[in-house]
PDB file of C-alpha atoms in Angstrom:
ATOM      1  CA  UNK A 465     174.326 118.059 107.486  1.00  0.00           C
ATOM      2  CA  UNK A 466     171.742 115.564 107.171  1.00  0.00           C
ATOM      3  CA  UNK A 467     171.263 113.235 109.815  1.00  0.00           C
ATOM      4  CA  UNK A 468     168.876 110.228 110.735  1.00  0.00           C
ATOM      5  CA  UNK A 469     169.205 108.591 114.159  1.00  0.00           C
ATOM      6  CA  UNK A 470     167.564 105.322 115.635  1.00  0.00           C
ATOM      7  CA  UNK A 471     168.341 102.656 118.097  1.00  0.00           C
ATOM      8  CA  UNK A 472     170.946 100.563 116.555  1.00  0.00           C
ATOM      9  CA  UNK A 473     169.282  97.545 118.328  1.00  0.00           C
ATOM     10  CA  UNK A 474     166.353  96.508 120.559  1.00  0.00           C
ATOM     11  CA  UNK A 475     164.928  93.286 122.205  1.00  0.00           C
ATOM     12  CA  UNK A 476     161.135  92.673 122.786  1.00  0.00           C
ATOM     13  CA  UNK A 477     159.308  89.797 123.959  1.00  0.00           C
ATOM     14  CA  UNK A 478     156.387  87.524 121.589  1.00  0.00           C
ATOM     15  CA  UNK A 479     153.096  89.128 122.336  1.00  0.00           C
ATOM     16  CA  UNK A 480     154.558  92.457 123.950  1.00  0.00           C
ATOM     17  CA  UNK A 481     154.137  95.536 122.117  1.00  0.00           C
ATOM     18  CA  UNK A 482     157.277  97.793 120.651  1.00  0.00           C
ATOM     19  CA  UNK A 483     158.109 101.357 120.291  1.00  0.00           C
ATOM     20  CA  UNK A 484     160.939 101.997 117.817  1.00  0.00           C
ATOM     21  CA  UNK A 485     161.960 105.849 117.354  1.00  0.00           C
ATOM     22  CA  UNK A 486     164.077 108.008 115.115  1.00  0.00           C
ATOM     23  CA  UNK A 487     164.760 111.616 115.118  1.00  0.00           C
ATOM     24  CA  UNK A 488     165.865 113.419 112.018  1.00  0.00           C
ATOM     25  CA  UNK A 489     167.053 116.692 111.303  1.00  0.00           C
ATOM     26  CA  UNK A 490     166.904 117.355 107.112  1.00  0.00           C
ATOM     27  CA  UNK A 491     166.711 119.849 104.401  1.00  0.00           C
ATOM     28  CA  UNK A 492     163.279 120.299 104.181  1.00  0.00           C
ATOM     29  CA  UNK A 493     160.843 117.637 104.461  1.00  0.00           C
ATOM     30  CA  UNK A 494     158.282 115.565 102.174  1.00  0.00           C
ATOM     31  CA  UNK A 495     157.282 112.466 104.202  1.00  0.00           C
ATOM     32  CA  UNK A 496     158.831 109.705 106.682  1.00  0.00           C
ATOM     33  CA  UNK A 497     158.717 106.007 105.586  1.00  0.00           C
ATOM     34  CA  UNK A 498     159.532 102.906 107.456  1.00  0.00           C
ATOM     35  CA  UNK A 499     160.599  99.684 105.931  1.00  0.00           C
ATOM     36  CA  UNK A 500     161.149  96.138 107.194  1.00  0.00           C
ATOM     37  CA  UNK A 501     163.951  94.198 106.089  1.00  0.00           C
ATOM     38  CA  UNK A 502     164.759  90.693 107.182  1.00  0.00           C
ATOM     39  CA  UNK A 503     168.141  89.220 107.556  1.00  0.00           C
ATOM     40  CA  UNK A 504     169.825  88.757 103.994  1.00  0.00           C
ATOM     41  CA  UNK A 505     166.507  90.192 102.547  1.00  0.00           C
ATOM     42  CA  UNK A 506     165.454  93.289 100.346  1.00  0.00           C
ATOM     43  CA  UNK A 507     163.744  95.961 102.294  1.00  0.00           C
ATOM     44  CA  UNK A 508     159.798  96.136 102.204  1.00  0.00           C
ATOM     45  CA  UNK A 509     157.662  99.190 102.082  1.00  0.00           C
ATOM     46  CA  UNK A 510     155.854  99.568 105.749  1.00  0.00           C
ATOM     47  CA  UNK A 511     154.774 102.933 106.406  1.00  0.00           C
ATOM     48  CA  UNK A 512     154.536 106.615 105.305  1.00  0.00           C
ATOM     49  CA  UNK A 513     154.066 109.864 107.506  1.00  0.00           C
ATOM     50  CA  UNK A 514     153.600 113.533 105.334  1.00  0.00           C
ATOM     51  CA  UNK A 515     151.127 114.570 107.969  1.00  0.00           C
ATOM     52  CA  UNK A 516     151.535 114.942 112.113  1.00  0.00           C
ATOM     53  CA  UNK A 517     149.761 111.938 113.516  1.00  0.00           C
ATOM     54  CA  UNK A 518     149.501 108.651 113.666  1.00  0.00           C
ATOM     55  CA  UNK A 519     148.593 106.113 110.817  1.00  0.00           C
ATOM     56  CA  UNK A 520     147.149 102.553 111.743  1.00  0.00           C
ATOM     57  CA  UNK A 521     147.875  99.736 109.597  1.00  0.00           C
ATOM     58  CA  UNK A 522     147.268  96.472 111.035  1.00  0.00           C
ATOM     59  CA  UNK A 523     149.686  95.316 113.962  1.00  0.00           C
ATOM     60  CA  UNK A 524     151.323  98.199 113.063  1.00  0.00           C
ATOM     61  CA  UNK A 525     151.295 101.933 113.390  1.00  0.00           C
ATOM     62  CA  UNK A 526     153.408 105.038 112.518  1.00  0.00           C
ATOM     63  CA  UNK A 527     153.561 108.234 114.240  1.00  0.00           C
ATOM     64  CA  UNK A 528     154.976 111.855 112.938  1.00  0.00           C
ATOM     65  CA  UNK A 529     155.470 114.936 114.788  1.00  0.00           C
ATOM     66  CA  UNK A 530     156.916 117.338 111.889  1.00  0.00           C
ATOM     67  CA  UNK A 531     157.802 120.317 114.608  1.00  0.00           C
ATOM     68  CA  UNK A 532     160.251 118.029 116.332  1.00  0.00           C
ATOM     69  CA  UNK A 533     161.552 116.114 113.942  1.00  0.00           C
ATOM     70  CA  UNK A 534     160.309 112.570 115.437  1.00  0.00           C
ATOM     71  CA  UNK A 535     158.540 109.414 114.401  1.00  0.00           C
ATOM     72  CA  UNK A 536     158.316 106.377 115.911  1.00  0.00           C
ATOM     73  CA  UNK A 537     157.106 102.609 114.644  1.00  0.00           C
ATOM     74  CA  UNK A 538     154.613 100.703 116.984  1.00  0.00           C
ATOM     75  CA  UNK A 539     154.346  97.170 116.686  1.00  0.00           C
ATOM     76  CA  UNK A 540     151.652  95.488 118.792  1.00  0.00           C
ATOM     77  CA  UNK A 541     151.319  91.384 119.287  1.00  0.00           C
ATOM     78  CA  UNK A 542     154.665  91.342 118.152  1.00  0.00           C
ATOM     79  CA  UNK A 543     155.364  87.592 116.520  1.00  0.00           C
ATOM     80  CA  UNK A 544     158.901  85.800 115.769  1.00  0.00           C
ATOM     81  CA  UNK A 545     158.623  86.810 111.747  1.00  0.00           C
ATOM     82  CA  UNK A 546     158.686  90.444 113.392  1.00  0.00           C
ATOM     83  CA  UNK A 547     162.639  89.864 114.182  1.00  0.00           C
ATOM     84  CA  UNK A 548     163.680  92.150 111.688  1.00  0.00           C
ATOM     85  CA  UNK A 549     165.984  95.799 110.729  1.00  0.00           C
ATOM     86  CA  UNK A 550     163.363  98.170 110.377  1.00  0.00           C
ATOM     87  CA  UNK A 551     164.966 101.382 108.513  1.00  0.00           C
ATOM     88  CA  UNK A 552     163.648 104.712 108.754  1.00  0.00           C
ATOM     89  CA  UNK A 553     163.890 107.051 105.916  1.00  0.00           C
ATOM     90  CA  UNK A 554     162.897 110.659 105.215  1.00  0.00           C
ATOM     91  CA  UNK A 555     162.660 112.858 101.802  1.00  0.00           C
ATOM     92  CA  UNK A 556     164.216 115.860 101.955  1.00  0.00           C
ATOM     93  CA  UNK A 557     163.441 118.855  99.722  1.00  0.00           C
ATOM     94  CA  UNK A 558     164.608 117.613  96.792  1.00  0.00           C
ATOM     95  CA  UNK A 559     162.580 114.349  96.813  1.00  0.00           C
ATOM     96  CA  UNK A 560     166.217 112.308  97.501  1.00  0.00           C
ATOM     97  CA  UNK A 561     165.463 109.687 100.995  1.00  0.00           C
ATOM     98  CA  UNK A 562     167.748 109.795 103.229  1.00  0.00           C
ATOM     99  CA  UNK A 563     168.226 106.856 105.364  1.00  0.00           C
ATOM    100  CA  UNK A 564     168.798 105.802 109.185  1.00  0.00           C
ATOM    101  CA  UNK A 565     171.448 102.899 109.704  1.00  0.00           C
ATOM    102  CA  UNK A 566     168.540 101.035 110.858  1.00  0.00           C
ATOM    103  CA  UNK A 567     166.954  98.776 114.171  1.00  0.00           C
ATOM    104  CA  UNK A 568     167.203  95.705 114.578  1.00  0.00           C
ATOM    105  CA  UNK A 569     164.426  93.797 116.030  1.00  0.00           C
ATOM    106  CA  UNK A 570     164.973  90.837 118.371  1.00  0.00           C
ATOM    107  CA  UNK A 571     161.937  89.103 119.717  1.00  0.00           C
ATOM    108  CA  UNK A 572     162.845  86.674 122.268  1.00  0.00           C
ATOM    109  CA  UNK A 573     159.430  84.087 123.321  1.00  0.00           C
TER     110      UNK A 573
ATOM    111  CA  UNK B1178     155.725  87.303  89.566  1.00  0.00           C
ATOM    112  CA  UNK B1179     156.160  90.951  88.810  1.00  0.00           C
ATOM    113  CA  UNK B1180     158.911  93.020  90.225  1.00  0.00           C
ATOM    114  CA  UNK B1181     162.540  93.365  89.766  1.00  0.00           C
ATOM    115  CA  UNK B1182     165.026  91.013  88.926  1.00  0.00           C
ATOM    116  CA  UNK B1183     168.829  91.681  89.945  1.00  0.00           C
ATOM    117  CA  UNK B1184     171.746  89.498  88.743  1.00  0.00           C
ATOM    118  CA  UNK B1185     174.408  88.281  89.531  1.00  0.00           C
ATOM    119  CA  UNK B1186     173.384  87.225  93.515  1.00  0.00           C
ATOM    120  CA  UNK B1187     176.688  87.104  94.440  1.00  0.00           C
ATOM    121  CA  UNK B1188     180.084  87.887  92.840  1.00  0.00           C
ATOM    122  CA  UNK B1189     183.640  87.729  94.042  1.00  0.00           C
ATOM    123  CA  UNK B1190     185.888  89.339  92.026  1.00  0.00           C
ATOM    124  CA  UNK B1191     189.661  90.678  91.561  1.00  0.00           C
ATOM    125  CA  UNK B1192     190.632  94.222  92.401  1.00  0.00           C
ATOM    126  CA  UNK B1193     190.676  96.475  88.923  1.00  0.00           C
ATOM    127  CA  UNK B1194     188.206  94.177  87.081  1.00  0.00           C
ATOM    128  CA  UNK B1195     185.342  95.811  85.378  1.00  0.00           C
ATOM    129  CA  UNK B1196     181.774  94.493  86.772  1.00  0.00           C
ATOM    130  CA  UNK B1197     178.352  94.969  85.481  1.00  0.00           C
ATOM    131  CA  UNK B1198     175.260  94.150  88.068  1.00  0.00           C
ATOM    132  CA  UNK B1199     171.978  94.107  86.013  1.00  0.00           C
ATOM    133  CA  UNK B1200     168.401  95.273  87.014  1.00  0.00           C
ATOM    134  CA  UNK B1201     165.251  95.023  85.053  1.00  0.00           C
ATOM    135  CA  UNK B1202     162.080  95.706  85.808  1.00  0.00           C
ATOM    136  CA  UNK B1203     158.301  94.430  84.657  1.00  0.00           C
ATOM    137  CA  UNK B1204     155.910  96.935  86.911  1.00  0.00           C
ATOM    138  CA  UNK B1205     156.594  99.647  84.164  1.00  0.00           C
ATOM    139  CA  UNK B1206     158.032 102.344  87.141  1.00  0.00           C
ATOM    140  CA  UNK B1207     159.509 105.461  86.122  1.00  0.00           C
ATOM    141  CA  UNK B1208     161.999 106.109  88.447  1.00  0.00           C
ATOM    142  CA  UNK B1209     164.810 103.735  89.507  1.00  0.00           C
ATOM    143  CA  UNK B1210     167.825 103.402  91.756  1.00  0.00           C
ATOM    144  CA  UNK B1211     170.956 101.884  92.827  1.00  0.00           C
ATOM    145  CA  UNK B1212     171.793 102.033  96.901  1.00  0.00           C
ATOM    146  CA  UNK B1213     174.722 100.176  98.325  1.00  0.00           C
ATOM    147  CA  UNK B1214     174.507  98.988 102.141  1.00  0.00           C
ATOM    148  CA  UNK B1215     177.113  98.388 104.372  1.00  0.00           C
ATOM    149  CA  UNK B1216     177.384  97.391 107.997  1.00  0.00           C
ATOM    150  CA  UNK B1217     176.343  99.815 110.359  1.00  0.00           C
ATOM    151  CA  UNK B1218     175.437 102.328 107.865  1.00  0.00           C
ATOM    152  CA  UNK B1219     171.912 103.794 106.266  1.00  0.00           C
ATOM    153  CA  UNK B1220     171.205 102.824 102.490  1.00  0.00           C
ATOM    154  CA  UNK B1221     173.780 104.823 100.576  1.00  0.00           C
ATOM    155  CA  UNK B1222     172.121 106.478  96.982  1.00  0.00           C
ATOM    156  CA  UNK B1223     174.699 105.727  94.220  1.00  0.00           C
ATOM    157  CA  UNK B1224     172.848 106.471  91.204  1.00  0.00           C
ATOM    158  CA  UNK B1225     169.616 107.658  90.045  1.00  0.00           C
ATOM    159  CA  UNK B1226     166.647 107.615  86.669  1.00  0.00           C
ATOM    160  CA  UNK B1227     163.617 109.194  87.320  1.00  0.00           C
ATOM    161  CA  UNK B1228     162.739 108.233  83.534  1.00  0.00           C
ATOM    162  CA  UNK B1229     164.547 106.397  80.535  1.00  0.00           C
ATOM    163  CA  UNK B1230     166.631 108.361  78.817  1.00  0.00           C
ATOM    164  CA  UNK B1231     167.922 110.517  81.717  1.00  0.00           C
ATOM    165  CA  UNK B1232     170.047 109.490  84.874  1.00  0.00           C
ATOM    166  CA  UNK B1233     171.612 111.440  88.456  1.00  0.00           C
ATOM    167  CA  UNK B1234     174.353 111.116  90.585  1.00  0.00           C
ATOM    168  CA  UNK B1235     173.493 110.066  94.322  1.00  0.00           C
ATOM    169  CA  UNK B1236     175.231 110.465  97.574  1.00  0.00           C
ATOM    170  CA  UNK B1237     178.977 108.260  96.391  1.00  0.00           C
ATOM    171  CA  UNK B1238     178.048 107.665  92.926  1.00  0.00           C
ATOM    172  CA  UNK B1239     182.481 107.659  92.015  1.00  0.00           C
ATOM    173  CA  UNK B1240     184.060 104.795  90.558  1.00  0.00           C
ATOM    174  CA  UNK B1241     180.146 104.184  89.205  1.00  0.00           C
ATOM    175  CA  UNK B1242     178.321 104.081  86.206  1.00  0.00           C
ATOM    176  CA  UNK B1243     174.827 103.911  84.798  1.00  0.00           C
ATOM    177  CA  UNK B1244     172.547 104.208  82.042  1.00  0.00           C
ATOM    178  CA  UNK B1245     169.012 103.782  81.221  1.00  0.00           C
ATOM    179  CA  UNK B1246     168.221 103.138  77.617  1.00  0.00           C
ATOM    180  CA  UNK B1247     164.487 102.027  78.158  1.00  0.00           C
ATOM    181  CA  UNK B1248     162.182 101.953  81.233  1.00  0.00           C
ATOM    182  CA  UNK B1249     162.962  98.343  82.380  1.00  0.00           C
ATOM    183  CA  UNK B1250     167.012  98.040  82.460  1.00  0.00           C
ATOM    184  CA  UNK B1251     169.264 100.191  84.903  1.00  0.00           C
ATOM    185  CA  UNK B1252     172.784  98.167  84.528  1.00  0.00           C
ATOM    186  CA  UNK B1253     175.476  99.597  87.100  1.00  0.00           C
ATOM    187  CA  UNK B1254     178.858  99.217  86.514  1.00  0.00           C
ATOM    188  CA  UNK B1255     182.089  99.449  88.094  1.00  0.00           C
ATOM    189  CA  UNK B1256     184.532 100.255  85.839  1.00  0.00           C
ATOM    190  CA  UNK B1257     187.587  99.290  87.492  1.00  0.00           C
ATOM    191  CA  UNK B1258     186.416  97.500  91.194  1.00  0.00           C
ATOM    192  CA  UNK B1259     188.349  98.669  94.473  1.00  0.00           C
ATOM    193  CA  UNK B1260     187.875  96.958  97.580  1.00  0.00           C
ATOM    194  CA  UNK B1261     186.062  99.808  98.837  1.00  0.00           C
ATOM    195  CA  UNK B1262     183.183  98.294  96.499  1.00  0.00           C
ATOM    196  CA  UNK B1263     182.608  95.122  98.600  1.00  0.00           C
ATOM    197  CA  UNK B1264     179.153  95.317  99.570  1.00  0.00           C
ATOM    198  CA  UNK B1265     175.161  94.611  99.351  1.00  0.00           C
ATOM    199  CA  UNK B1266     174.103  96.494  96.470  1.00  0.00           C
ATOM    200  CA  UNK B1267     170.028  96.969  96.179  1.00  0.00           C
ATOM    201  CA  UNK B1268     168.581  98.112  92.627  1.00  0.00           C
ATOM    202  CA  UNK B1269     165.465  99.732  93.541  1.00  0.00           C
ATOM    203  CA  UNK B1270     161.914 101.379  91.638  1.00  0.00           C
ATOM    204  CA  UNK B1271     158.991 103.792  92.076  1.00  0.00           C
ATOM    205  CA  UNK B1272     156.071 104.443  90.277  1.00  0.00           C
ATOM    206  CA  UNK B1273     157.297 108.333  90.758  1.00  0.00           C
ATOM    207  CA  UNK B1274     160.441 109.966  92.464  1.00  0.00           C
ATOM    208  CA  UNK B1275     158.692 110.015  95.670  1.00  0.00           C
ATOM    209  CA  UNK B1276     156.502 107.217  95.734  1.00  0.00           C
ATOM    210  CA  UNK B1277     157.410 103.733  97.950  1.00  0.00           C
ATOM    211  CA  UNK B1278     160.200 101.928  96.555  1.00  0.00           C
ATOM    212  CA  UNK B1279     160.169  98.434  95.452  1.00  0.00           C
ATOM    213  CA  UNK B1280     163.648  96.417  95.982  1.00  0.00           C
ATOM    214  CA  UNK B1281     165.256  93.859  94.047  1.00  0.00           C
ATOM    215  CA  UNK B1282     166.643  90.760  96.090  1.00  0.00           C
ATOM    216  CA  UNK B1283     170.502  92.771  96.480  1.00  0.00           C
ATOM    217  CA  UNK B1284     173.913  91.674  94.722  1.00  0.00           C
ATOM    218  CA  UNK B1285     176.452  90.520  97.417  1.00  0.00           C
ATOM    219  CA  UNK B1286     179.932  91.454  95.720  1.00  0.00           C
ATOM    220  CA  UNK B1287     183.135  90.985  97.256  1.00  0.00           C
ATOM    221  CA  UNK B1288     186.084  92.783  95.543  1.00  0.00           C
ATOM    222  CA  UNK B1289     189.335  91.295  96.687  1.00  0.00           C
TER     223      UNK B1289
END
């Protein structure tokens, strides 16, 4: 089966810097995105990965390693509106996402 | 404000009632979608339009409906509601099937 897996939950301080991972294991592959969704919120578009490597954007940065399966979300300076689920999805061979239960972000000052 | 428009925002409603959330879009996308979310679980596909006129079934599309008769509406319905059904439901676009997806604001429905 298909199968997306990242920390159900993580706590980082205001300022710090944080590393959130997921592993995935689907059939086939055509790109990794990240999302952010706050609380009682829609999700919004962060990131995405097709190539190994990392891709800068701002605070944040996104990192894929196609041969094992792995990406991970950096978020540097990290700010109170950065308490958030951030949700990890990847496209599979035939173009249909699927998605990681999500993180949730809690930055503490 | 471009973007897409989901109604109701919340609905409570009786087991074995019939229930229509609507979508529409204004950014002229191609493909659209319908994900539930529950607790503790990814986004869930229901149904799927890569273009008016044609639709797919997702990862639990039963006990759902769709259609899409132009590019901007994608109405879901549930044709008789089950408790089962109580949850966030996101309507959802892209430009193309595998292009970043743009969410409505979610429908909060509670079947009792």
């Amino acid at each position: 089966g298909q199968n997306i897996d990242q920390p159900t939950e993580m706590t980082a301080t205001e300022g710090a810097i944080v590393q959130i991972n997921c592993t995935y294991q689907t059939s086939g592959f055509n790109g990794l995105f990240w999302y952010q969704q706050h609380a009682g919120e829609a999700p919004t578009f962060l990131s995405y990965n097709v190539l190994d490597g990392l891709e800068e954007k701002g605070r944040f940065s996104s990192f894929l390693s196609r041969s094992k399966g792995y990406s991970y979300l950096l978020l540097k300076e990290l700010q109170m509106k950065d308490s958030a689920s951030y949700l990890c999805a990847v496209m599979d061979s035939n173009y249909q996402l699927i998605w990681g239960a999500g993180t949730k972000l809690i930055i503490k000052p | 404000i471009a973007g897409i428009t989901q109604a109701p925002t919340s609905q409570i409603l009786a087991a074995g009632r019939r229930m229509t959330l609507r979508c529409t879009q204004d950014m002229r996308h191609n493909a659209m979608y319908w994900y539930r979310q529950d607790l503790g679980l990814g986004l869930r596909l229901i149904h799927y339009s890569n273009t008016a006129g044609t639709t797919g079934k997702g990862e639990v599309p039963d006990g759902y409906s769709v259609s899409r008769a132009n590019t901007d509406d994608f109405p879901l319905t549930l044709a008789s509601a089950v408790p089962s059904q109580t949850s966030v439901y996101f309507c959802a676009s892209s430009v193309e099937v595998y292009g970043e997806l743009f969410f409505g604001e979610g429908s909060r429905l509670t079947v009792l």
